[in-house]
PDB file of C-alpha atoms in Angstrom:
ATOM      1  CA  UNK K  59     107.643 124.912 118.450  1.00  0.00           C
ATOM      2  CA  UNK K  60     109.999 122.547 117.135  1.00  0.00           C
ATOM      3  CA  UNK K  61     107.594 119.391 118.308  1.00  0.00           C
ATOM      4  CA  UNK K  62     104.681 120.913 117.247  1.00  0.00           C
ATOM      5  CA  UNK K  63     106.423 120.878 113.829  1.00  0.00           C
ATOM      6  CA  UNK K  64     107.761 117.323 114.125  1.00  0.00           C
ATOM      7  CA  UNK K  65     104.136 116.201 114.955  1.00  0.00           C
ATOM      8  CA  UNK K  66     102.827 117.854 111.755  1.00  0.00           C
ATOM      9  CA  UNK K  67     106.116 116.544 109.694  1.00  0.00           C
ATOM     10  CA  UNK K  68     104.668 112.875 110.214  1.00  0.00           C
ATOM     11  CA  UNK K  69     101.716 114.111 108.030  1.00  0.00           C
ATOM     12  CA  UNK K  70     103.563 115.062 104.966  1.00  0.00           C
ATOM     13  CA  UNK K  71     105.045 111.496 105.267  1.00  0.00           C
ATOM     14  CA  UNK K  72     101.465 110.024 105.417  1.00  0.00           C
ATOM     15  CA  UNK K  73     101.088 111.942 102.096  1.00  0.00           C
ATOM     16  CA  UNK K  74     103.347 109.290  99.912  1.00  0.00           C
ATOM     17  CA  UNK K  75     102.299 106.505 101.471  1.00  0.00           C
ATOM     18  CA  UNK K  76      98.762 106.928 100.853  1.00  0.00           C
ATOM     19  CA  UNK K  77      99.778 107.748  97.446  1.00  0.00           C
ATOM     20  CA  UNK K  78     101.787 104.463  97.161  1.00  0.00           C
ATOM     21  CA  UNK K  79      98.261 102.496  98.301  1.00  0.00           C
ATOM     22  CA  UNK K  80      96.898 104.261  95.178  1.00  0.00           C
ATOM     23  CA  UNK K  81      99.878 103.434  92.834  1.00  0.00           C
ATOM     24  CA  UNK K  82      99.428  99.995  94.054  1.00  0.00           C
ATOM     25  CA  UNK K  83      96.060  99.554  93.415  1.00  0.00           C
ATOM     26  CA  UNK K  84      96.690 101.377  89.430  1.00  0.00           C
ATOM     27  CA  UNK K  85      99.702  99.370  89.259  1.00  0.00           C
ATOM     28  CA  UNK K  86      98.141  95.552  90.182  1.00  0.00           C
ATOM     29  CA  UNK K  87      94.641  96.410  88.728  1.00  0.00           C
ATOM     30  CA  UNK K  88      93.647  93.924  85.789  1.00  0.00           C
ATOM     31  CA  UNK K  89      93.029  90.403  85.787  1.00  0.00           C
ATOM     32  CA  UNK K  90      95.145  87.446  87.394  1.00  0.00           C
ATOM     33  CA  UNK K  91      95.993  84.006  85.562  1.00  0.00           C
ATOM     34  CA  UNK K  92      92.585  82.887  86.347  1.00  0.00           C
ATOM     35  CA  UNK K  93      90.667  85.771  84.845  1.00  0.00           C
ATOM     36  CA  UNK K  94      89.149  86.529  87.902  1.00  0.00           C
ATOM     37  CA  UNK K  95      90.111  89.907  90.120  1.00  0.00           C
ATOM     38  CA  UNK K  96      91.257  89.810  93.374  1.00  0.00           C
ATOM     39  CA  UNK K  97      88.703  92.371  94.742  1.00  0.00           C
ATOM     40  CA  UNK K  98      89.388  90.944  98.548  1.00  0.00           C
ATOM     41  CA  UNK K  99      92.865  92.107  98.385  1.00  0.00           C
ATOM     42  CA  UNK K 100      91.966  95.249  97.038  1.00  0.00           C
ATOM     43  CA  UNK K 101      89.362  95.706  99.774  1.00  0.00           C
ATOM     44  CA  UNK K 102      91.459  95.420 102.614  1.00  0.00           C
ATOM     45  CA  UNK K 103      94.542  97.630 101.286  1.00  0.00           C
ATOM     46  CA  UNK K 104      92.020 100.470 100.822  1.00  0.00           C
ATOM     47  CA  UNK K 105      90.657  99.475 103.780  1.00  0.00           C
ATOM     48  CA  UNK K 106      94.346  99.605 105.818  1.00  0.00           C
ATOM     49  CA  UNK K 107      94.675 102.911 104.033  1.00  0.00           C
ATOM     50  CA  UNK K 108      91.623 104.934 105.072  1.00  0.00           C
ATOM     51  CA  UNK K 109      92.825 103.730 108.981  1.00  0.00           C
ATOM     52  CA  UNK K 110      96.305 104.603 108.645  1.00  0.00           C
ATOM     53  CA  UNK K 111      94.924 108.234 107.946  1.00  0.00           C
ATOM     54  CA  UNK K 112      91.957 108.337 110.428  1.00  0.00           C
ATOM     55  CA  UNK K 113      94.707 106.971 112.861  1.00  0.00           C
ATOM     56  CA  UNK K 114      97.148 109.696 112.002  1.00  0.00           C
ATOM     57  CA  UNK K 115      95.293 112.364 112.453  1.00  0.00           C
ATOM     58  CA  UNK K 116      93.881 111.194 115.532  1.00  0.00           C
ATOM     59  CA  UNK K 117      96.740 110.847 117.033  1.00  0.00           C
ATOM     60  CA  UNK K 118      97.944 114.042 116.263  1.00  0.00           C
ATOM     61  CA  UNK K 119      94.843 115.374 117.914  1.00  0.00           C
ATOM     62  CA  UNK K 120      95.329 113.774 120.667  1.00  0.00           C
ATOM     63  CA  UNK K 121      98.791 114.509 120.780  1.00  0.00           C
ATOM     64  CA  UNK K 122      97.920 117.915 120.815  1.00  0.00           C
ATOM     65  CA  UNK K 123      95.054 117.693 123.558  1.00  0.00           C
ATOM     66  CA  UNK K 124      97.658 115.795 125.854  1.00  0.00           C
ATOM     67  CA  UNK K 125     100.838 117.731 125.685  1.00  0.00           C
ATOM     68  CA  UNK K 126     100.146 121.184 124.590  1.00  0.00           C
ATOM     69  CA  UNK K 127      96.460 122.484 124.882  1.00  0.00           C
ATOM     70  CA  UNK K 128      94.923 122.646 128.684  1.00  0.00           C
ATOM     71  CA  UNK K 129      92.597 119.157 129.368  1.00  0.00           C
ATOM     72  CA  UNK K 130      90.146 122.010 131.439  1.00  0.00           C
ATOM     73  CA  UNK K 131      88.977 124.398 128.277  1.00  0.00           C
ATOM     74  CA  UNK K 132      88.305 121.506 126.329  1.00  0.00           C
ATOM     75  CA  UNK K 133      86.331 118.726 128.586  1.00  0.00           C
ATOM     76  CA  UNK K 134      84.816 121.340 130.767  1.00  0.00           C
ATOM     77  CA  UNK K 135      83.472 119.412 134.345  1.00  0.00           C
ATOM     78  CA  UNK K 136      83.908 116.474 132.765  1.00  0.00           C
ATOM     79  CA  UNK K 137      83.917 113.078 135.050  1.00  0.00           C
ATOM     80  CA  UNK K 138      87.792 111.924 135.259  1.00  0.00           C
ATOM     81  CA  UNK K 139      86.474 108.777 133.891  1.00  0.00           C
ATOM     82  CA  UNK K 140      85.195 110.129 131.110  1.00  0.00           C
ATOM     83  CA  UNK K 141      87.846 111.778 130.233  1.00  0.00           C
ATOM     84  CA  UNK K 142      90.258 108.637 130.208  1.00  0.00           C
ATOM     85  CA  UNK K 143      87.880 106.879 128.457  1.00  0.00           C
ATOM     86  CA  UNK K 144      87.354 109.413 125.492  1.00  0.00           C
ATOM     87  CA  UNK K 145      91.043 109.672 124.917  1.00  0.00           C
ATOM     88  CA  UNK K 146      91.420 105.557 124.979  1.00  0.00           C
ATOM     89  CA  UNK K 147      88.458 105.323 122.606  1.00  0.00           C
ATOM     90  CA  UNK K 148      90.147 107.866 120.024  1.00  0.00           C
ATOM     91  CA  UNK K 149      93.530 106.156 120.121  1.00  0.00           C
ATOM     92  CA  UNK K 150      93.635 103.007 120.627  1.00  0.00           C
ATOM     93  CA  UNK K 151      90.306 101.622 119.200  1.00  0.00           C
ATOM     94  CA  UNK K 152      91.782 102.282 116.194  1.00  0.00           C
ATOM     95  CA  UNK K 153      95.377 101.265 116.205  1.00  0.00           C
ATOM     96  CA  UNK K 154      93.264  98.194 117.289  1.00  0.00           C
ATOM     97  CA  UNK K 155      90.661  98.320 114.034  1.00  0.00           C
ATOM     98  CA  UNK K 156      94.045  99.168 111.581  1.00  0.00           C
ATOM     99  CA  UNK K 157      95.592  96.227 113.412  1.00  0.00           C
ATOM    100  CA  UNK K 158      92.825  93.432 112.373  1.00  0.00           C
ATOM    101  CA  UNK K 159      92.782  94.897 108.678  1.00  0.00           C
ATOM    102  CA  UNK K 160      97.064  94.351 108.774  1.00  0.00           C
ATOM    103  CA  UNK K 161      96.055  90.386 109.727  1.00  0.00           C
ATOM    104  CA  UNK K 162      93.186  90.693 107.449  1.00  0.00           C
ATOM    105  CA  UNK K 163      95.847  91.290 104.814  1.00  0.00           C
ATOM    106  CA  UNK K 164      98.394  88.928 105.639  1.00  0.00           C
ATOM    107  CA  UNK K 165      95.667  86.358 105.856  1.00  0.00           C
ATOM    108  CA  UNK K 166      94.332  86.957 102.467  1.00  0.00           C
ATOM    109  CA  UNK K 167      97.822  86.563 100.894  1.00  0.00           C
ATOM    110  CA  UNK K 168      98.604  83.211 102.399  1.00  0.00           C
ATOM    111  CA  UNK K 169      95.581  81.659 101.056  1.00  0.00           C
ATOM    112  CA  UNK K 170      96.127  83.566  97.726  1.00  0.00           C
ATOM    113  CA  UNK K 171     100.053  82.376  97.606  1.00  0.00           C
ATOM    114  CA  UNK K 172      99.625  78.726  99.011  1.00  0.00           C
ATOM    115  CA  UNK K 173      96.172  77.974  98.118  1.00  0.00           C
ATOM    116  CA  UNK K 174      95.802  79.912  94.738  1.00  0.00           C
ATOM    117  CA  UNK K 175      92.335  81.016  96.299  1.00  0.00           C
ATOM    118  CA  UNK K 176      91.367  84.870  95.301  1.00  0.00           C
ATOM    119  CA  UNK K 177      87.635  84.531  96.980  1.00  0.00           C
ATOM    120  CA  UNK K 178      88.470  84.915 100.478  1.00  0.00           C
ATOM    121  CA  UNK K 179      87.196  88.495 101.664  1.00  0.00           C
ATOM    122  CA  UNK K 180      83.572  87.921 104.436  1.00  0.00           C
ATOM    123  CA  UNK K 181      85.362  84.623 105.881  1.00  0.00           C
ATOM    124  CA  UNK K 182      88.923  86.392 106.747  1.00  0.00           C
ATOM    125  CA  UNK K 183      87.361  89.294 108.768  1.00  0.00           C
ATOM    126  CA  UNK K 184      85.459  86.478 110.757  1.00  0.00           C
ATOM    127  CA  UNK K 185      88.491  84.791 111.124  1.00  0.00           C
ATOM    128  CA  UNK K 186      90.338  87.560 112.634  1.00  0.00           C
ATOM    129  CA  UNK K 187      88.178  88.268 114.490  1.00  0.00           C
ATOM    130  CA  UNK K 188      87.722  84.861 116.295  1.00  0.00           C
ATOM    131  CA  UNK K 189      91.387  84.622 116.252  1.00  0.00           C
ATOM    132  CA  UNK K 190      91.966  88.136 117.034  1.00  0.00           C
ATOM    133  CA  UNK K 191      89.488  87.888 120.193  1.00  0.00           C
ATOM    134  CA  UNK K 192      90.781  84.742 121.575  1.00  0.00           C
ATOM    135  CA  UNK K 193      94.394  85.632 121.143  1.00  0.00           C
ATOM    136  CA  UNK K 194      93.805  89.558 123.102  1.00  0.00           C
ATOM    137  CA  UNK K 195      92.146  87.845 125.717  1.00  0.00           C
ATOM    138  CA  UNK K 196      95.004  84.724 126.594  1.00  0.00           C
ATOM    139  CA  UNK K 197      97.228  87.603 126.291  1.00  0.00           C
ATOM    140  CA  UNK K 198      95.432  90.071 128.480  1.00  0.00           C
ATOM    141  CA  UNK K 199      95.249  87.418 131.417  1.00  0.00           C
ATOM    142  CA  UNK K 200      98.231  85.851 131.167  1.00  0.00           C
ATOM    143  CA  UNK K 201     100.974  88.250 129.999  1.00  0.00           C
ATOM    144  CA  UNK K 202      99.629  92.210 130.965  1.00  0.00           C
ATOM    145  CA  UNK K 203      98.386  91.777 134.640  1.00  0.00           C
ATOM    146  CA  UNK K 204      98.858  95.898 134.982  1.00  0.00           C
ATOM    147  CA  UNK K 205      95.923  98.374 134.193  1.00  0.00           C
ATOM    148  CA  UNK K 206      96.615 101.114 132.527  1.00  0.00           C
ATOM    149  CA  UNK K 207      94.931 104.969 132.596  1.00  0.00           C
ATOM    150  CA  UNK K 208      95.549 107.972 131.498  1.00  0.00           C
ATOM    151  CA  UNK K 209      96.378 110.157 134.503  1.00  0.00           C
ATOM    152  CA  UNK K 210      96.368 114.037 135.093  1.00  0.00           C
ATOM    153  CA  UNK K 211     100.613 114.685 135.516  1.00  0.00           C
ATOM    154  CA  UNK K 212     102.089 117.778 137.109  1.00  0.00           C
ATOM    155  CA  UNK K 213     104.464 119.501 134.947  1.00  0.00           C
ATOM    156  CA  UNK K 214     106.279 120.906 137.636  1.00  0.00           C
ATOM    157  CA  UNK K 215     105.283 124.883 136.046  1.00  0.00           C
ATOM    158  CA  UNK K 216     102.019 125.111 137.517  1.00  0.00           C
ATOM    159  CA  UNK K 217     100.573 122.933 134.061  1.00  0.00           C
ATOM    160  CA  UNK K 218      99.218 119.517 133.494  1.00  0.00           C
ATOM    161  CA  UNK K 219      99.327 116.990 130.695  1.00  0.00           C
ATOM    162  CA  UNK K 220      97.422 113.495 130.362  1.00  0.00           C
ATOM    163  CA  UNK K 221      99.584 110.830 129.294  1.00  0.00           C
ATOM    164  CA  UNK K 222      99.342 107.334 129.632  1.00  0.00           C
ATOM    165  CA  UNK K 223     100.726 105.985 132.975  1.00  0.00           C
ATOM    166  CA  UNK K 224     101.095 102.006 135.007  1.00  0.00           C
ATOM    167  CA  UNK K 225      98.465 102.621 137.111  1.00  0.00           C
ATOM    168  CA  UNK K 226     100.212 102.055 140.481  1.00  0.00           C
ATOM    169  CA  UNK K 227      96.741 102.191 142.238  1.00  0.00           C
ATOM    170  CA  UNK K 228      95.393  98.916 140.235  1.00  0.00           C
ATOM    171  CA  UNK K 229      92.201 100.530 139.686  1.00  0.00           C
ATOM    172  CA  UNK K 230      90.212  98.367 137.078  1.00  0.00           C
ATOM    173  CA  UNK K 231      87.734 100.652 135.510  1.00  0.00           C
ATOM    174  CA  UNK K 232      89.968 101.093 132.537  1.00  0.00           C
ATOM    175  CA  UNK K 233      91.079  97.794 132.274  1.00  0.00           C
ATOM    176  CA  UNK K 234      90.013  97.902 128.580  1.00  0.00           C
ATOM    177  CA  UNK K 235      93.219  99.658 127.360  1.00  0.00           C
ATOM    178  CA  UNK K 236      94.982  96.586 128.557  1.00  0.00           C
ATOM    179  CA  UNK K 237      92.896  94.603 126.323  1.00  0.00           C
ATOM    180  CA  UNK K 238      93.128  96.368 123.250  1.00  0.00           C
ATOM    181  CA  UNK K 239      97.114  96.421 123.645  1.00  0.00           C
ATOM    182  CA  UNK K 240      96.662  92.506 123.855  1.00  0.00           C
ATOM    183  CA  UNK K 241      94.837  92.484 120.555  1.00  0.00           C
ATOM    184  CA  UNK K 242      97.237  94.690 118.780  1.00  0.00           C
ATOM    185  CA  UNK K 243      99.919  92.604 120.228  1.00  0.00           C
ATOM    186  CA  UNK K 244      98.379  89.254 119.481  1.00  0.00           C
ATOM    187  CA  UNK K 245      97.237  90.848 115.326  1.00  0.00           C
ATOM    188  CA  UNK K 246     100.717  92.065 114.928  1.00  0.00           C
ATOM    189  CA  UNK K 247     102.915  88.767 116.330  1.00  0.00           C
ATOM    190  CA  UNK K 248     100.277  87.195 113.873  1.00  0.00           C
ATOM    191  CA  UNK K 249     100.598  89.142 110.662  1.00  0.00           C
ATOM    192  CA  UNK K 250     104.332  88.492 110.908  1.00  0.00           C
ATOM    193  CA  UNK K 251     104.197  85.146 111.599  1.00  0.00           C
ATOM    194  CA  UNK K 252     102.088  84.804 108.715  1.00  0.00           C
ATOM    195  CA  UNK K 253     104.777  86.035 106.375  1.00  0.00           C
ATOM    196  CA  UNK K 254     107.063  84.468 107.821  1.00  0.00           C
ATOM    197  CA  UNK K 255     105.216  81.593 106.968  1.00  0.00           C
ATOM    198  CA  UNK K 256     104.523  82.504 103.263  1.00  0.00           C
ATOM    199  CA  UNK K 257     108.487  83.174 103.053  1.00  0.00           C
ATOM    200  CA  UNK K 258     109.549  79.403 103.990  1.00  0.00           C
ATOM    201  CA  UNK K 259     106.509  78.442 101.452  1.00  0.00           C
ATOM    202  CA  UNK K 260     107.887  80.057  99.291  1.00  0.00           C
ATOM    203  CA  UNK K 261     111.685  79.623  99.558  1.00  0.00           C
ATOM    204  CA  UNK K 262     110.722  75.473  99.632  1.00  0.00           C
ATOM    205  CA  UNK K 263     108.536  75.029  96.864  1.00  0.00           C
ATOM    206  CA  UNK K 264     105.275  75.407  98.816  1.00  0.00           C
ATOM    207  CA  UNK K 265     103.538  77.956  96.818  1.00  0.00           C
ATOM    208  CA  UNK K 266     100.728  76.863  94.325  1.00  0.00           C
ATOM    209  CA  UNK K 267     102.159  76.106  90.965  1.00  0.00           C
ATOM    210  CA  UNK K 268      99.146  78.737  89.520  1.00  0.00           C
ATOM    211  CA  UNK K 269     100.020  81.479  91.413  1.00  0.00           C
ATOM    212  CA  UNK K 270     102.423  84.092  88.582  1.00  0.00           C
ATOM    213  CA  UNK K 271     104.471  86.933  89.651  1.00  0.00           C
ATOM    214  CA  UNK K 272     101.776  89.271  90.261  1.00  0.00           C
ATOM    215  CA  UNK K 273     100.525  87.657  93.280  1.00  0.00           C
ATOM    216  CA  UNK K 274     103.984  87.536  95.055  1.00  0.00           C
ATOM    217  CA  UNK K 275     104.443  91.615  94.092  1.00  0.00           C
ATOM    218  CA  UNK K 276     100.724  91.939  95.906  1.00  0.00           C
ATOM    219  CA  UNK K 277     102.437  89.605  98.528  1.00  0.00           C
ATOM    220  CA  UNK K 278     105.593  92.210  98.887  1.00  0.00           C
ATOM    221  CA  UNK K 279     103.140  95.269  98.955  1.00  0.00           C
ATOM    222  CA  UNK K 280     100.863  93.478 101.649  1.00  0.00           C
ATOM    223  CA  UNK K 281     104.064  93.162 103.740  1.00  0.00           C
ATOM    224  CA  UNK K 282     105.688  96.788 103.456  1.00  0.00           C
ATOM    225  CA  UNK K 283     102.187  97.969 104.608  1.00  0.00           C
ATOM    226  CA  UNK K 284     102.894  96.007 107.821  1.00  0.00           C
ATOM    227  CA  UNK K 285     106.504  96.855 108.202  1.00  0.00           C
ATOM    228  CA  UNK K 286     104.938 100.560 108.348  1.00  0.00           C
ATOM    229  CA  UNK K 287     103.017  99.556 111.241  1.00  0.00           C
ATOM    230  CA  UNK K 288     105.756  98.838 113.169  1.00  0.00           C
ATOM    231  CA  UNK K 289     106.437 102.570 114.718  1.00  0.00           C
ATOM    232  CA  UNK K 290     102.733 102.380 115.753  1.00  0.00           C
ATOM    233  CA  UNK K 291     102.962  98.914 117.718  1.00  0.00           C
ATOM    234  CA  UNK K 292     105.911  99.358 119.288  1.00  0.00           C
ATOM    235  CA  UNK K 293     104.629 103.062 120.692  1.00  0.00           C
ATOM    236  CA  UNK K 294     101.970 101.480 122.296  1.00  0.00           C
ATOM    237  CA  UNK K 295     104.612  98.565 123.856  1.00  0.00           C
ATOM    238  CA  UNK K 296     106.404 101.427 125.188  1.00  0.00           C
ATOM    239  CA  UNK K 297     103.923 102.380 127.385  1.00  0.00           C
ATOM    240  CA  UNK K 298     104.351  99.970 129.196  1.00  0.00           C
ATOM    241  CA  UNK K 299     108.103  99.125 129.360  1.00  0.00           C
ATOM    242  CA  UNK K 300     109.447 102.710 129.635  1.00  0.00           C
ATOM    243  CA  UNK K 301     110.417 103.651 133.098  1.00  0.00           C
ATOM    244  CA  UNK K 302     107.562 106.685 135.025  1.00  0.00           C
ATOM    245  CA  UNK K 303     110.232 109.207 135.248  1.00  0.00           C
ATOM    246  CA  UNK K 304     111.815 108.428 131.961  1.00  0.00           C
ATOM    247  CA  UNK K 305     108.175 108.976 130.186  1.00  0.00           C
ATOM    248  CA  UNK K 306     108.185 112.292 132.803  1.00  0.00           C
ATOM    249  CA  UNK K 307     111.228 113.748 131.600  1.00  0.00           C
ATOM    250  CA  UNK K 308     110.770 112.922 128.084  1.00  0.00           C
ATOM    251  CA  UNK K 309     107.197 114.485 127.746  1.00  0.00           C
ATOM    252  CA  UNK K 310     108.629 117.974 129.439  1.00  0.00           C
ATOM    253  CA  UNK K 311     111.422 117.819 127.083  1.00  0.00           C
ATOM    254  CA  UNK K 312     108.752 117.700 124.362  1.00  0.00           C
ATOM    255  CA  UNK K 313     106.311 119.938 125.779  1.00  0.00           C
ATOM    256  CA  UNK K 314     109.830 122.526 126.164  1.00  0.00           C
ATOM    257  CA  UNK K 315     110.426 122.423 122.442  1.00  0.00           C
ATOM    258  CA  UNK K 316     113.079 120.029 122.203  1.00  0.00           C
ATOM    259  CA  UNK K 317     114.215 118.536 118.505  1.00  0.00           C
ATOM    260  CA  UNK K 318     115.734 115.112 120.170  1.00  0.00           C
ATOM    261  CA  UNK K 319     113.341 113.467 121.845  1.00  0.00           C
ATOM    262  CA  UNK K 320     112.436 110.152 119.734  1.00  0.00           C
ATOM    263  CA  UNK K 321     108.690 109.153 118.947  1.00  0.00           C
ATOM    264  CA  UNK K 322     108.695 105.751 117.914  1.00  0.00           C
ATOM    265  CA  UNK K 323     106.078 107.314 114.355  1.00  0.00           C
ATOM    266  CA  UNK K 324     109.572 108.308 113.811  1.00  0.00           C
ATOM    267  CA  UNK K 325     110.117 105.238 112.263  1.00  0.00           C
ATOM    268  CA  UNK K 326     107.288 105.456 110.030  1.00  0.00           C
ATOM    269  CA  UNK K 327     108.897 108.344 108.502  1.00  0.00           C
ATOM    270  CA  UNK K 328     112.044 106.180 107.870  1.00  0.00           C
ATOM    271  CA  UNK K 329     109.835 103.660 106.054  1.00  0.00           C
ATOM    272  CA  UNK K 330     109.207 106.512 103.097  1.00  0.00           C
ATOM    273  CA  UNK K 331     111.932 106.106 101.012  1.00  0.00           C
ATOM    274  CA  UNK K 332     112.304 102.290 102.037  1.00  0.00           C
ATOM    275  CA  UNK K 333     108.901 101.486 100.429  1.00  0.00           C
ATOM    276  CA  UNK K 334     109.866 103.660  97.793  1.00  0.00           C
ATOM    277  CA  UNK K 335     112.525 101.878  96.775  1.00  0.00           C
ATOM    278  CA  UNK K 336     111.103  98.581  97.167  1.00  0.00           C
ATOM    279  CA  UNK K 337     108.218  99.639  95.081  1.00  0.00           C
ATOM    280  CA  UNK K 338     110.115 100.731  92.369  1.00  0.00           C
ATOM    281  CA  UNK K 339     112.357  97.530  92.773  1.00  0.00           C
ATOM    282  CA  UNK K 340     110.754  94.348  94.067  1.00  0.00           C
ATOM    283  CA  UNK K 341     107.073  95.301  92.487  1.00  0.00           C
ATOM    284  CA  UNK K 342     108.016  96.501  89.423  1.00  0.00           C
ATOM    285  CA  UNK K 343     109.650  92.672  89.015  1.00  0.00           C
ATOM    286  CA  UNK K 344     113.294  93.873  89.217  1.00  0.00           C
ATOM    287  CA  UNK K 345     114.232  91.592  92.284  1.00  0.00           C
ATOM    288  CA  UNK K 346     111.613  89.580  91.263  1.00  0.00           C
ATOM    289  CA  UNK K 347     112.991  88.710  87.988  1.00  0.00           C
ATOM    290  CA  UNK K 348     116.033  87.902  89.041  1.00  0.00           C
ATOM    291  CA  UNK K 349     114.788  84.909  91.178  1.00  0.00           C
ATOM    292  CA  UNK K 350     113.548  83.418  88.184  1.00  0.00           C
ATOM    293  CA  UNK K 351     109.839  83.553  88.916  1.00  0.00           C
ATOM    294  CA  UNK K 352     107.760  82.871  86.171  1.00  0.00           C
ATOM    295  CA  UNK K 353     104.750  84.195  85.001  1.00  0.00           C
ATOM    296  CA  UNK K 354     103.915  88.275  84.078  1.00  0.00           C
ATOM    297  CA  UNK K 355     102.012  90.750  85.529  1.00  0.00           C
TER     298      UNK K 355
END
């Protein structure tokens, strides 16, 4: 099936970008102006790239349970519940643990860019996760006031699939995938805003005077690995903006074969060559050179 192949074509473009996390890590390695190494950067790249493939192939698996192998063979009597809950845990639990490593990240190179400070690994993950925690919540009671579940969908051929649905019945015992999406959310606005925030340091004169060229080529890496979340977080906004029917239609077209139907991982694939060429560009010093940043790697 031409889906089933497009599902398994989003693995051979995991391939070069968990290569590029190991070319970055060969590439940076060595010391920094200070002498010291920046093992907490190091850390959480590694980190961001052993969830981007756990989180790939989980949702392929799920992908697959969903839309083209029967829910009955493979959960049995299962409670309904259960069932929900199993698929929500897989999924979205770790979108959500990928997420905090992506702020995790972008935290460690602000402090690194505008505070020249390479020691900050235990206190960021307690930071993100304060922040992280606070922010899902605000936005889970404020913003989402729909649960969400994953419901059992006639296919109109005698089949079913699982997707997830608005719950139109408001029932709360799932209320936790409404949650999580919060917390992605809130880690993702976040991470951005945090670069966004390095950026204007940057662009005005705020960065530390010690910092060389090699931290602002970490910086650029740290950043691309976000930008290749992107397809991820705005699947899971889709959920709940796309239209019942639309979702409907689009998962029979799927299910049916059909080579047109967008996934937003789609645009994962398109970041490939785009990190390619930035990594061959802006952290080999190329761009950066050109700016007239000082110092060498």
């Amino acid at each position: 099936m031409v889906a089933t192949w497009r599902l398994y074509a989003h693995l051979v473009c995991e391939i070069p970008l968990l290569l590029i996390y190991i070319l970055t890590i060969i590439a940076c390695m060595g010391n920094d102006s200070s002498g010291m190494m920046d093992t907490s950067f190091y850390t959480f790249i590694v980190l961001n790239g052993i969830l981007d493939l756990f989180t790939y192939i989980v949702t392929l698996f799920t992908y697959r349970l969903c839309i083209y192998m029967p829910f009955e063979e493979f959960f049995g009597d299962m409670d309904e519940g259960w069932k929900t809950t199993f698929i929500y845990s897989a999924t979205w639990l770790l979108c959500c643990a990928r997420e905090f490593g992506s702020l995790a990240l972008a935290l460690n190179r602000f402090t690194s860019i505008c505070y020249n400070n390479k020691k900050w690994s235990g206190r960021s993950f307690l930071l993100t996760v304060l922040l992280s925690c606070i922010g899902a919540y605000t936005l889970n009671y404020y913003m989402w006031d729909t649960d969400v579940q994953y419901q059992k969908i006639p296919m109109g051929d005698g089949t079913s699939i699982y997707f997830m649905l608005l719950d139109e019945d408001k029932r709360q015992w799932l209320n936790e995938a409404a949650v999580t999406l919060s917390w992605t959310t809130f880690c993702y606005v976040l991470s951005m805003a945090t670069y966004v925030l390095i950026a204007f340091h940057v662009l005005f004169g705020g960065a530390h005077p010690d910092v060389d060229r090699r931290e602002f080529r970490l910086t650029m890496i740290a950043f691309m690995i976000q930008m290749c979340n992107t397809g991820f977080f705005i699947n899971q906004i889709m959920a709940y903006l796309i239209d019942r029917d639309d979702i409907l239609e689009a998962l029979k077209a799927v299910r049916e074969g059909s080579p047109i139907i967008p996934f937003a991982h789609d645009l994962r694939m398109l970041c490939v060559p785009l990190f390619l060429f930035l990594f061959d560009s802006v952290i080999r010093g190329k761009v950066l050179g050109t700016c007239g940043m000082s110092g060498e790697s």
